[in-house]
Coordinates of C-alpha atoms and ligand atoms in Angstrom, one line a residue:
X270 CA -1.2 0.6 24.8
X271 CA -3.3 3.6 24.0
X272 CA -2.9 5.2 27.6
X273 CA 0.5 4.6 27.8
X274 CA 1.5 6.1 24.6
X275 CA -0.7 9.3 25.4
X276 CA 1.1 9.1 28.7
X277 CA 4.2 9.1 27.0
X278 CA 3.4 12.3 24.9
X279 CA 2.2 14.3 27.8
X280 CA 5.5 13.5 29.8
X281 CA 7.3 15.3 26.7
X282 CA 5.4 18.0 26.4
X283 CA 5.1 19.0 30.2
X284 CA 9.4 19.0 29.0
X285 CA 8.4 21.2 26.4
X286 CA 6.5 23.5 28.5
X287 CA 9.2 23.4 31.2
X288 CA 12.2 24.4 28.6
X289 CA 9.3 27.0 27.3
X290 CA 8.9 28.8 30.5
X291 CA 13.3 28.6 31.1
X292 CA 13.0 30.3 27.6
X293 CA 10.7 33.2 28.5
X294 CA 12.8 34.2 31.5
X295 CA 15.8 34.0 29.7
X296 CA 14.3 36.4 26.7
X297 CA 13.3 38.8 29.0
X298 CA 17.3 38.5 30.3
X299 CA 18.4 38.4 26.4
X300 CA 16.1 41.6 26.1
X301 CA 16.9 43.5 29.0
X302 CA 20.8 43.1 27.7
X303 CA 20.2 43.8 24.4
X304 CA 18.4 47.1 25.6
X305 CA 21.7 47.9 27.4
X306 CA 24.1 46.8 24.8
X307 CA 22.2 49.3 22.2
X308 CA 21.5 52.1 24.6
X309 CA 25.4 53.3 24.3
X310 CA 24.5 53.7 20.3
X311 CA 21.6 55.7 20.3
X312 CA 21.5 58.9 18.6
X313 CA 19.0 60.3 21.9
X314 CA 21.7 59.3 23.9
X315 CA 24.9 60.7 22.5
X316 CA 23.2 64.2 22.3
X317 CA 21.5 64.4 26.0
X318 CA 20.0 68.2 26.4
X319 CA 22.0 68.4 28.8
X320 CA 25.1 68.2 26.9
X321 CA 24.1 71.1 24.3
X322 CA 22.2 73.6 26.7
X323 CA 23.4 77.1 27.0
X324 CA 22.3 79.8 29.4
X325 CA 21.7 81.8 26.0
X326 CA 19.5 79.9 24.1
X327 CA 20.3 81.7 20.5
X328 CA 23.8 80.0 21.1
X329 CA 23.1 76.0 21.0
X330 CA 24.3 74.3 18.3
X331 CA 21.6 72.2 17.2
X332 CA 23.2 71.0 14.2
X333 CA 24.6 67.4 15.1
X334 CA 21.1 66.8 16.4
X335 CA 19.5 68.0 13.3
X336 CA 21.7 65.9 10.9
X337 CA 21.1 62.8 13.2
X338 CA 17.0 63.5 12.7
X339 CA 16.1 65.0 15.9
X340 CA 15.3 68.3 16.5
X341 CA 16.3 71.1 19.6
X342 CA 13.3 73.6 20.9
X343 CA 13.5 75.9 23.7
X344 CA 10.4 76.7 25.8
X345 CA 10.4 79.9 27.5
X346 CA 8.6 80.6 30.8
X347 CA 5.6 82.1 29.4
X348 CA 5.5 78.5 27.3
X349 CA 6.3 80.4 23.8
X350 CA 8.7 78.5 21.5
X351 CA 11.1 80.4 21.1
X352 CA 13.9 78.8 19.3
X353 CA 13.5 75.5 17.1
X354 CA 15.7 73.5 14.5
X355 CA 15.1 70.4 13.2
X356 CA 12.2 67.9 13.9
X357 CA 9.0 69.8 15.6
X358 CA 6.5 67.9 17.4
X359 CA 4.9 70.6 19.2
X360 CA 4.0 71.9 16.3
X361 CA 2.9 75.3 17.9
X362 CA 4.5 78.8 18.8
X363 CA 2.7 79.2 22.3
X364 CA 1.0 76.6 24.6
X365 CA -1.1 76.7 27.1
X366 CA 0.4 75.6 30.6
X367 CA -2.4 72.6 30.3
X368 CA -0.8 71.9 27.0
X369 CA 2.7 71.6 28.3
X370 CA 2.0 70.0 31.0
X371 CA -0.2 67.1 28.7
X372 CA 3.2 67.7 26.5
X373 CA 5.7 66.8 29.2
X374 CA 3.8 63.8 30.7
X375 CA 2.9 62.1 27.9
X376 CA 6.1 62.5 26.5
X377 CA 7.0 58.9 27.9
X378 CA 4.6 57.3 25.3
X379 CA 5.2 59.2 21.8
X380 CA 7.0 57.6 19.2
X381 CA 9.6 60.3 19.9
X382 CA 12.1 60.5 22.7
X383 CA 12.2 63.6 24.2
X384 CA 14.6 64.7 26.7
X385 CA 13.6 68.0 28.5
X386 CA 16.4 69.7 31.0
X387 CA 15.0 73.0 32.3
X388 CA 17.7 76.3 32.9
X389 CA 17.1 77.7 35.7
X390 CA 19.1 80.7 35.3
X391 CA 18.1 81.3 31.4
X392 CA 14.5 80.0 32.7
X393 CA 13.5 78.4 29.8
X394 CA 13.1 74.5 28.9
X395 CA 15.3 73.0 26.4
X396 CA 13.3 69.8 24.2
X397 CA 15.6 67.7 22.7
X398 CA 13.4 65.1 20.5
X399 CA 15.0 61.9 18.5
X400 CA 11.6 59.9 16.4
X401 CA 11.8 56.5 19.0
X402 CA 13.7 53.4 16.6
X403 CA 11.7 50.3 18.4
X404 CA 10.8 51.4 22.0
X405 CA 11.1 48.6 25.0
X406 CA 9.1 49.9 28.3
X407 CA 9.8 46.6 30.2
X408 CA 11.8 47.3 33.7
X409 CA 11.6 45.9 37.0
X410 CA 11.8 49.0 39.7
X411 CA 11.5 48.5 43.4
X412 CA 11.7 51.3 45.8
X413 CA 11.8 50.5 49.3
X414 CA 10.0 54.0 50.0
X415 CA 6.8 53.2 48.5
X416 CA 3.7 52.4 50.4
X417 CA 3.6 48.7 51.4
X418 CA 0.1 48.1 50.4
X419 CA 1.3 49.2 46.6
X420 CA 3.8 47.1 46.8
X421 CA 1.9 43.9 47.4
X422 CA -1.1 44.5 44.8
X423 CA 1.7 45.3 42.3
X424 CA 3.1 41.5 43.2
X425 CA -0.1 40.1 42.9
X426 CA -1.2 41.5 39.4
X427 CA 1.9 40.2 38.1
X428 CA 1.8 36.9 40.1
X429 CA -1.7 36.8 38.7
X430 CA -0.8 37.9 35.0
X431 CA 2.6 35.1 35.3
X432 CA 0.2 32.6 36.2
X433 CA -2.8 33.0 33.8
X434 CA 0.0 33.0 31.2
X435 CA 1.5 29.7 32.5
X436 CA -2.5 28.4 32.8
X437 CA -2.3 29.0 29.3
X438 CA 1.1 27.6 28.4
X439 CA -0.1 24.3 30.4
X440 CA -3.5 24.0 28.4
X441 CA -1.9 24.4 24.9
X442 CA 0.6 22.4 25.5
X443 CA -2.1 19.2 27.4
X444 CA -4.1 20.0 24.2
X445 CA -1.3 19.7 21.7
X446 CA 0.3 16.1 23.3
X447 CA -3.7 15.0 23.4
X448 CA -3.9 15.7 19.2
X449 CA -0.4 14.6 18.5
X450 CA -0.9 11.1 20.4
X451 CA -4.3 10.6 19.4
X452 CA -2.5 11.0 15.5
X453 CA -1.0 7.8 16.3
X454 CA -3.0 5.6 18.9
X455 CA -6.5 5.9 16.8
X456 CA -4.4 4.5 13.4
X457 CA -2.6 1.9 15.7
X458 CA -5.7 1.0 17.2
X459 CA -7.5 0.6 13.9
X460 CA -4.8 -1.6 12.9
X461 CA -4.6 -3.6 16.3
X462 CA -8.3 -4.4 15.3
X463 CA -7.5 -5.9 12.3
X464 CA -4.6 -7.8 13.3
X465 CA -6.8 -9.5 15.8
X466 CA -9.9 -10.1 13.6
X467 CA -7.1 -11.5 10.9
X468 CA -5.7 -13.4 13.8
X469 CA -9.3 -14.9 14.7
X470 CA -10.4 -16.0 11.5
X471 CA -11.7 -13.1 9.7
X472 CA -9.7 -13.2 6.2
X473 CA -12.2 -10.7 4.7
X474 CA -11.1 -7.9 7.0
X475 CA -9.3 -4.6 5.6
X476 CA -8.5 -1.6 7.6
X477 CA -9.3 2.2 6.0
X478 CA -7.0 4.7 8.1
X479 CA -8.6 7.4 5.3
X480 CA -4.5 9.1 5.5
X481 CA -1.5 9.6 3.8
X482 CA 1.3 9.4 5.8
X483 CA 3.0 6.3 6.9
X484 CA 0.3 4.6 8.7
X485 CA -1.4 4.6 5.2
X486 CA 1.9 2.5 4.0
X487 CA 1.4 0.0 7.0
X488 CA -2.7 0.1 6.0
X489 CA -1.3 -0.7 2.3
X490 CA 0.4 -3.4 3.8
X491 CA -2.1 -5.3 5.8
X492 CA -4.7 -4.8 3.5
X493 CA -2.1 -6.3 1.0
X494 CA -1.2 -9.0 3.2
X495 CA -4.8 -9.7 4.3
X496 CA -5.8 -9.8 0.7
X497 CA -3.5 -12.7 0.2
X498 CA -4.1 -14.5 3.3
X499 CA -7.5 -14.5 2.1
X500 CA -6.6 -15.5 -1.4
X501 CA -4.1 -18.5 0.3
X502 CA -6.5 -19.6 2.2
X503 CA -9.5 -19.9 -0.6
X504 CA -6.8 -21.7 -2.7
X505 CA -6.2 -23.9 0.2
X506 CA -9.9 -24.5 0.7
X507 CA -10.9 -25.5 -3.3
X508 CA -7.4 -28.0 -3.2
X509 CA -8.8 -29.7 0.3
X510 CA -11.9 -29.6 -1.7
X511 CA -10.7 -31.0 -5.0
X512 CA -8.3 -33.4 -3.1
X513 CA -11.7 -34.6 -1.1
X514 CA -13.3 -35.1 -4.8
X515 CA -10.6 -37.1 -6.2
X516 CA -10.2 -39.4 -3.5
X517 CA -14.2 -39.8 -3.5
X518 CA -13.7 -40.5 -7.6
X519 CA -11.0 -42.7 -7.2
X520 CA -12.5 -44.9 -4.9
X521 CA -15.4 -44.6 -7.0
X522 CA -13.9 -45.6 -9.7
X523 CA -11.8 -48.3 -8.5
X524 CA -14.9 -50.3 -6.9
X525 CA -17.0 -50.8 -10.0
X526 CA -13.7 -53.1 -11.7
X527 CA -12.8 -54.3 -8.3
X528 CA -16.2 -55.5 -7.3
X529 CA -16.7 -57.2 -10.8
X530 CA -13.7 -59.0 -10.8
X531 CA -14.5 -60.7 -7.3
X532 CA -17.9 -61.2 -8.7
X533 CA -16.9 -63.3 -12.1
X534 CA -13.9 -64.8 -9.7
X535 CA -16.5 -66.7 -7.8
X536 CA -18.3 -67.6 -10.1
X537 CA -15.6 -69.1 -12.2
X538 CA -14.8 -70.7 -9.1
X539 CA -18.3 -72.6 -8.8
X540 CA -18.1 -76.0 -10.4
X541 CA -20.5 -76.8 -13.5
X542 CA -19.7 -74.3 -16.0
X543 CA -19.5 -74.6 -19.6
X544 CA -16.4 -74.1 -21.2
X545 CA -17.7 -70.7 -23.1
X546 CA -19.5 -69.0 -19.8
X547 CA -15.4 -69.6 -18.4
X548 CA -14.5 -67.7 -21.4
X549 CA -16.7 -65.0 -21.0
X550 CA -16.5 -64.5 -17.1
X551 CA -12.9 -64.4 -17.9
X552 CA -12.9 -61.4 -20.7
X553 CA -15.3 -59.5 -18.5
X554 CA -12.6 -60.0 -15.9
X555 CA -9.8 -59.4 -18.0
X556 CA -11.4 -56.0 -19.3
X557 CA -12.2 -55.2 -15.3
X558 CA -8.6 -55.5 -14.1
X559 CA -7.2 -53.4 -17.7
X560 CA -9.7 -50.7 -16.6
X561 CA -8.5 -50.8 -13.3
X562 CA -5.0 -50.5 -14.2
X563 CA -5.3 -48.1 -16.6
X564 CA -6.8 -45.4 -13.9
X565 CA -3.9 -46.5 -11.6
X566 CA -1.5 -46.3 -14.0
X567 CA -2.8 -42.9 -14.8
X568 CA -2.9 -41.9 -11.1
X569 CA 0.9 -42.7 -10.9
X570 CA 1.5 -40.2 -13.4
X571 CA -0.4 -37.6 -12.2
X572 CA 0.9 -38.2 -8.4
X573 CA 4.9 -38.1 -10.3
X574 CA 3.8 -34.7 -12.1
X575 CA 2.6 -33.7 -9.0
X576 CA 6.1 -34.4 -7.0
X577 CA 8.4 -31.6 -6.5
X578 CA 10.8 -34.0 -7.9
X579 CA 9.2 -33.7 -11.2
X580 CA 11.5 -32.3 -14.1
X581 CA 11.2 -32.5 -17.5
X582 CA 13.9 -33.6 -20.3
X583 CA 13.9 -31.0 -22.3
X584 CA 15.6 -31.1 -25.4
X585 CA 15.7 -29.0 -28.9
X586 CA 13.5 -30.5 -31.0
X587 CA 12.0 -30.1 -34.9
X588 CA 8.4 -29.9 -33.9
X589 CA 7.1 -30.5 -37.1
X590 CA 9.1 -33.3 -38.0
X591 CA 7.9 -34.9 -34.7
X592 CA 4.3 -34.3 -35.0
X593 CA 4.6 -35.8 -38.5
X594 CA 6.4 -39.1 -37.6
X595 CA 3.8 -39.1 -34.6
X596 CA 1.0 -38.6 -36.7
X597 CA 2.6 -41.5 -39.4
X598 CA 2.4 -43.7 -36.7
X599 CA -1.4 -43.2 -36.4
X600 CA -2.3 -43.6 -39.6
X601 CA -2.3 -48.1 -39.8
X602 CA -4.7 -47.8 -36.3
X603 CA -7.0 -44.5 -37.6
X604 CA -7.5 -46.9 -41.0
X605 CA -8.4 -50.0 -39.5
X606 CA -11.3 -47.8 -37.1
X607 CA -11.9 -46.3 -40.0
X608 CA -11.5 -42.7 -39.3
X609 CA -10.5 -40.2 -42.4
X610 CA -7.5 -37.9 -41.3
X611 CA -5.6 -35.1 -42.9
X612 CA -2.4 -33.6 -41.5
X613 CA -1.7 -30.0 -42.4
X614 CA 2.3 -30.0 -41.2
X615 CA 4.1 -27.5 -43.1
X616 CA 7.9 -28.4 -44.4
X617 CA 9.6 -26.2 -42.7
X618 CA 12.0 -26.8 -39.1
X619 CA 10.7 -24.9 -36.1
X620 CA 12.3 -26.0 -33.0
X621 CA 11.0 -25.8 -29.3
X622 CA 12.5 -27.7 -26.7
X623 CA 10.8 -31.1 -25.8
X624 CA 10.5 -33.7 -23.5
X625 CA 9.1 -36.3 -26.3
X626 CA 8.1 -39.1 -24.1
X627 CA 5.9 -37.2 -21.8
X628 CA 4.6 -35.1 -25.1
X629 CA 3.8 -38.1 -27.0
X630 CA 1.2 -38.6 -23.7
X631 CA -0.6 -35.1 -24.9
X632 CA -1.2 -36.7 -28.6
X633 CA -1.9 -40.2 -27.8
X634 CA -4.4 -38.8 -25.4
X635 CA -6.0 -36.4 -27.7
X636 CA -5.7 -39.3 -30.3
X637 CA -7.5 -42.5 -27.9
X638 CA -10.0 -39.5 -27.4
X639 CA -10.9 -38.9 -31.1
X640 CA -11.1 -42.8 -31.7
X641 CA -12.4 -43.3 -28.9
X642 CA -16.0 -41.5 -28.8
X643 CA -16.5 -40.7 -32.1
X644 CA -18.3 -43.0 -34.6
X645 CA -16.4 -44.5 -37.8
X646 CA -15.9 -42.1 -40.7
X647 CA -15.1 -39.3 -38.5
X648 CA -12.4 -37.2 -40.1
X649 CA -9.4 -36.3 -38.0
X650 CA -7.2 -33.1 -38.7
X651 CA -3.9 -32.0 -37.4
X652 CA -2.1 -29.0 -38.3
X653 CA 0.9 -27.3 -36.7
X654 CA 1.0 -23.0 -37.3
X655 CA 3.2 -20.4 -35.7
X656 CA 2.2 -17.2 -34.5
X657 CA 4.0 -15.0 -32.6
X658 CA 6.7 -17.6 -31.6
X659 CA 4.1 -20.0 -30.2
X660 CA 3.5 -23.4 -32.3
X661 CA -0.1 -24.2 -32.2
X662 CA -0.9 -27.8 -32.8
X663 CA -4.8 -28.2 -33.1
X664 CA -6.3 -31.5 -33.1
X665 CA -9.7 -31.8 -34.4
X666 CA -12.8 -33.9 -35.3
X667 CA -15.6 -33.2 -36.8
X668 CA -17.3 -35.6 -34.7
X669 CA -19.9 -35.8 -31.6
X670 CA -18.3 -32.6 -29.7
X671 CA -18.6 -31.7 -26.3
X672 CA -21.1 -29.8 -24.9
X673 CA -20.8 -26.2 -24.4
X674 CA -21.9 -26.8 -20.4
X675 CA -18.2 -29.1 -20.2
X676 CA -16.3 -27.2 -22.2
X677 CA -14.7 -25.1 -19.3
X678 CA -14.8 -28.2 -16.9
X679 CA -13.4 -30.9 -19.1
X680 CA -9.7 -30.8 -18.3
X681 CA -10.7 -30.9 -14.8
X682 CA -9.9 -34.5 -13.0
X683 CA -12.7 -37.2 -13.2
X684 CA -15.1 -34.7 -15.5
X685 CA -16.4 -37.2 -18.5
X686 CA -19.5 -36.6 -20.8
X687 CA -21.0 -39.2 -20.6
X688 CA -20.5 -41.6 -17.4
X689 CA -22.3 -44.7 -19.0
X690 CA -20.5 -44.5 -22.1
X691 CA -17.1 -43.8 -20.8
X692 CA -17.3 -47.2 -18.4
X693 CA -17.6 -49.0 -21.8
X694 CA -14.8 -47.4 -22.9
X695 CA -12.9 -47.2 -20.1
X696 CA -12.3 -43.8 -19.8
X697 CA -11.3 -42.8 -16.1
X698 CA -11.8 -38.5 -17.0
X699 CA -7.7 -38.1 -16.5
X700 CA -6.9 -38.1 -19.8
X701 CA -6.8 -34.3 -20.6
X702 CA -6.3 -33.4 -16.9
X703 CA -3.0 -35.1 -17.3
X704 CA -2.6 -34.0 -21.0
X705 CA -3.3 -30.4 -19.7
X706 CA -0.4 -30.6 -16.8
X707 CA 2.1 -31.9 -19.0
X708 CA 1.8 -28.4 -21.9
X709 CA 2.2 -26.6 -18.6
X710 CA 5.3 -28.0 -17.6
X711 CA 6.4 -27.1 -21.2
X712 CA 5.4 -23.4 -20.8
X713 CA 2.3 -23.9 -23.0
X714 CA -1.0 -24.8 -22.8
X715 CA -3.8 -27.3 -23.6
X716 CA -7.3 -26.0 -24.4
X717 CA -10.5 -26.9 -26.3
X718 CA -11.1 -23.8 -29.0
X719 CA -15.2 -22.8 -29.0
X720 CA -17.2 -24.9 -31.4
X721 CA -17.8 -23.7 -33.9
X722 CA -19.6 -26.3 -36.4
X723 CA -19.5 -30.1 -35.0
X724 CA -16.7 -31.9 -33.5
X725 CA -14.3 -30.3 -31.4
X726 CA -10.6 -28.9 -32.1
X727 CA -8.1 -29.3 -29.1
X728 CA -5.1 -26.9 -29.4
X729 CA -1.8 -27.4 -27.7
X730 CA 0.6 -24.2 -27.3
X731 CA 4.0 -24.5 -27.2
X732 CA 6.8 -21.9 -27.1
X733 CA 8.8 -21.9 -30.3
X734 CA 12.9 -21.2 -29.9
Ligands
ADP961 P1 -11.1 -40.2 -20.5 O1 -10.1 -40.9 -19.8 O2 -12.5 -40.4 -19.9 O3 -11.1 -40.2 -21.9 P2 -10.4 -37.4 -20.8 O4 -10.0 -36.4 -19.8 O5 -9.4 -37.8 -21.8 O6 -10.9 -38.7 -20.0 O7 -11.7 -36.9 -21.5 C1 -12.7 -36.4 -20.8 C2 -14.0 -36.5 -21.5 O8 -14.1 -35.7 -22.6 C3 -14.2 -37.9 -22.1 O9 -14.8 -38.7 -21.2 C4 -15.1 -37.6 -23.3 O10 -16.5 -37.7 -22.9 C5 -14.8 -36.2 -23.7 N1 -14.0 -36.1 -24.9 C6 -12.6 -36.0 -24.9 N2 -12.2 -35.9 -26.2 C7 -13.3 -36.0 -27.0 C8 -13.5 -35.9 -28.4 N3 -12.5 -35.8 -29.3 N4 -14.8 -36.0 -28.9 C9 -15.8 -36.2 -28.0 N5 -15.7 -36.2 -26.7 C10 -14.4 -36.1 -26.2

């Protein structure tokens, strides 16, 4: 790709140097006719010497010369100046015949045009001189006469001076496509690399053009684009990950019931029992089969929040009359545990919108949870603020806590405190996963507030309308 764009720009520039070398020629024609086209206007050339000369010198009139700049001398043959008006470059009243011979052949190059017409009869030389506008010496003059041999070195200096300066057109112009190509083909090759280490595996990969034109846009680009590959793909590996876990936990979970029941089926199934060992092999398998339902039941719920068909049924509802009548309906099973409680609802209506039967799941949760590990006397408080259009419910206890290590793992699936304790209980480490999932669908939130004395405080957010 590299070659071939380089290629590319060196075929357009050996176009460029073409149409370059078609231009000079045609300056030199544009030139050569402008020359002509401006000769006709030239002061020098509407007052030639020969147009003003007298045989009596004392009579030209050198005044239109004069008032156009120029000036009118007349040498006479001992090469005294003998008459002058106007601009004088000679600049002296006699001159040696070296002098006016260095005068009249170096009269091409001044900065003044001088035209010089010599009167035979009046023998004296007439100067005419006009100070040169821009001067142009460029003609092409061939005289058959001339010497052959002069003729052909003069063709081969300027065949040799023609070619040096198309040598040097050329080498620009190959150095030139080389810079400009290489301005794109590093860039693109930079970014070729990455694609391909992106395509091969290599998420971590970024690409540093170090410009500021549009390749840095593309760089902007794939970095940005690599930079969320990389993030996808992370996120992708910790779900495969936690998926992995789950399934492990499930299974885990399911085999300690499952196994226990089959265990206390057979026995029951052995003759010779007494009547109160059936009872007991019974409750154990009784208790078995609730746990087990209990983490199926909750792994139907999660798997339904999980589906994309998962809505919620939201409706506009007085939060705090809701979290009072919820609370109410604690009160008969907090006395008989005997847990101490105190609900700090305020009066007032605030309304967010509320799917009630998978909300209630959030407080019976945190509820089970509070009656559920904590020892009897344990005082439980609710109390609903607002702040800043959020309704904060916190639900706390100021009973055994959970320990700072778990508090940023516990609404994580499976996570319990304590894995002896919770088998008693039943507790399948779901609870506040799912508790956690359903706030979320309500645009709020479910977390566990740093402890600060004993116990622990749970507070659910919840957008307030
Ligand atoms: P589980 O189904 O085991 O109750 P949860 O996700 O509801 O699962 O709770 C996770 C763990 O957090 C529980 O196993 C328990 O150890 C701890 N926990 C939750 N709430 C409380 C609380 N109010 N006081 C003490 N420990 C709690």
């Amino acid at each position: 790709m590299k070659r071939k764009l380089s290629n590319q720009f060196l075929r357009n520039f050996l176009v460029i140097f073409l149409l370059t070398m078609l231009d000079t020629v045609l300056a030199f024609v544009f030139l050569s006719f402008a020359s002509g086209l401006i000769a006709g206007s030239l002061a020098k050339n509407q007052y030639p010497a020969s147009a003003i000369i007298k045989e009596d010198y004392n009579q030209i009139d050198a005044s239109a010369v004069v008032q156009n700049g120029g000036g009118v001398q007349v040498v006479d043959k001992e090469y005294r100046v003998v008459y002058s008006r106007g601009l004088d470059t000679i600049g002296k009243d006699k001159l040696t015949i070296e002098e006016f011979t260095a005068f009249l052949t170096d009269s091409k190059s001044k900065s003044y045009h001088y035209d010089i017409l010599y009167h035979p009869k009046g023998e004296f030389w007439l100067i005419v001189t006009f100070p040169t506008s821009i001067r142009l010496d460029f003609s092409l003059v061939y005289n058959k006469e001339a010497a052959a041999g002069d003729f052909m070195q003069a063709c081969l200096v300027i065949a040799f001076v023609v070619l040096i300066y198309l040598l040097i057109l050329a080498l620009f112009a190959f150095t030139y496509s080389r810079i400009t190509a290489a301005s794109i083909t590093i860039p693109l090759q930079k970014l070729c690399d990455g694609t391909r280490l992106l395509r091969e595996g290599d998420y971590s990969v970024r690409v540093d053009l170090r410009l500021k034109n549009e390749f840095a846009e593309l760089q902007n680009t794939f970095n940005d684009m690599a930079a969320r590959i990389e993030h996808e793909i992370s996120l992708r590996k910790k779900s495969e990950e936690d998926r992995r876990r789950l399934i492990l936990d499930i299974s885990h979970d399911l085999k300690n019931p499952m196994s226990s029941i089959q265990g206390y089926a057979e026995l029951l199934m052995k003759k010779g029992m007494t009547e109160q060992e059936c009872d007991e092999h019974l409750k154990i398998i009784l208790n078995n089969s609730k746990r087990a339902n209990r983490l199926l039941t909750e792994l139907f719920e999660l798997s339904q929040l999980d589906s994309p068909e998962f809505s919620l049924k939201l409706l506009e509802t007085d939060i705090c009359e809701y979290i009072r009548q919820i609370c109410g309906d604690f009160v008969p099973q907090l006395e008989r545990e005997g847990f101490k409680y105190e609900f700090n609802i305020p009066e007032d209506s605030v309304f967010a919108l509320l799917d009630t039967d998978r909300f209630n799941r959030i407080i019976q949760n945190l509820a089970n949870n509070v009656m559920r590990y904590n020892p009897e006397g344990t005082m439980v408080t609710v109390s609903l603020t607002v702040q800043n259009h959020q309704v904060l419910i916190d639900f706390s206890d100021d009973g055994i806590g959970i320990p700072d290590h778990l508090a940023n793992n516990i609404f994580k699936p499976f996570v319990r405190v304590d894995d002896s304790r919770n088998s008693k209980t039943g507790g399948s480490g779901l609870g506040l996963f799912i508790a956690k999932r359903i706030a979320e669908a309500h645009g709020g939130d479910l977390i566990l507030l740093p402890n600060k004395n004993r116990g622990s405080t749970f507070r659910i957010t919840i957008p307030a309308i």
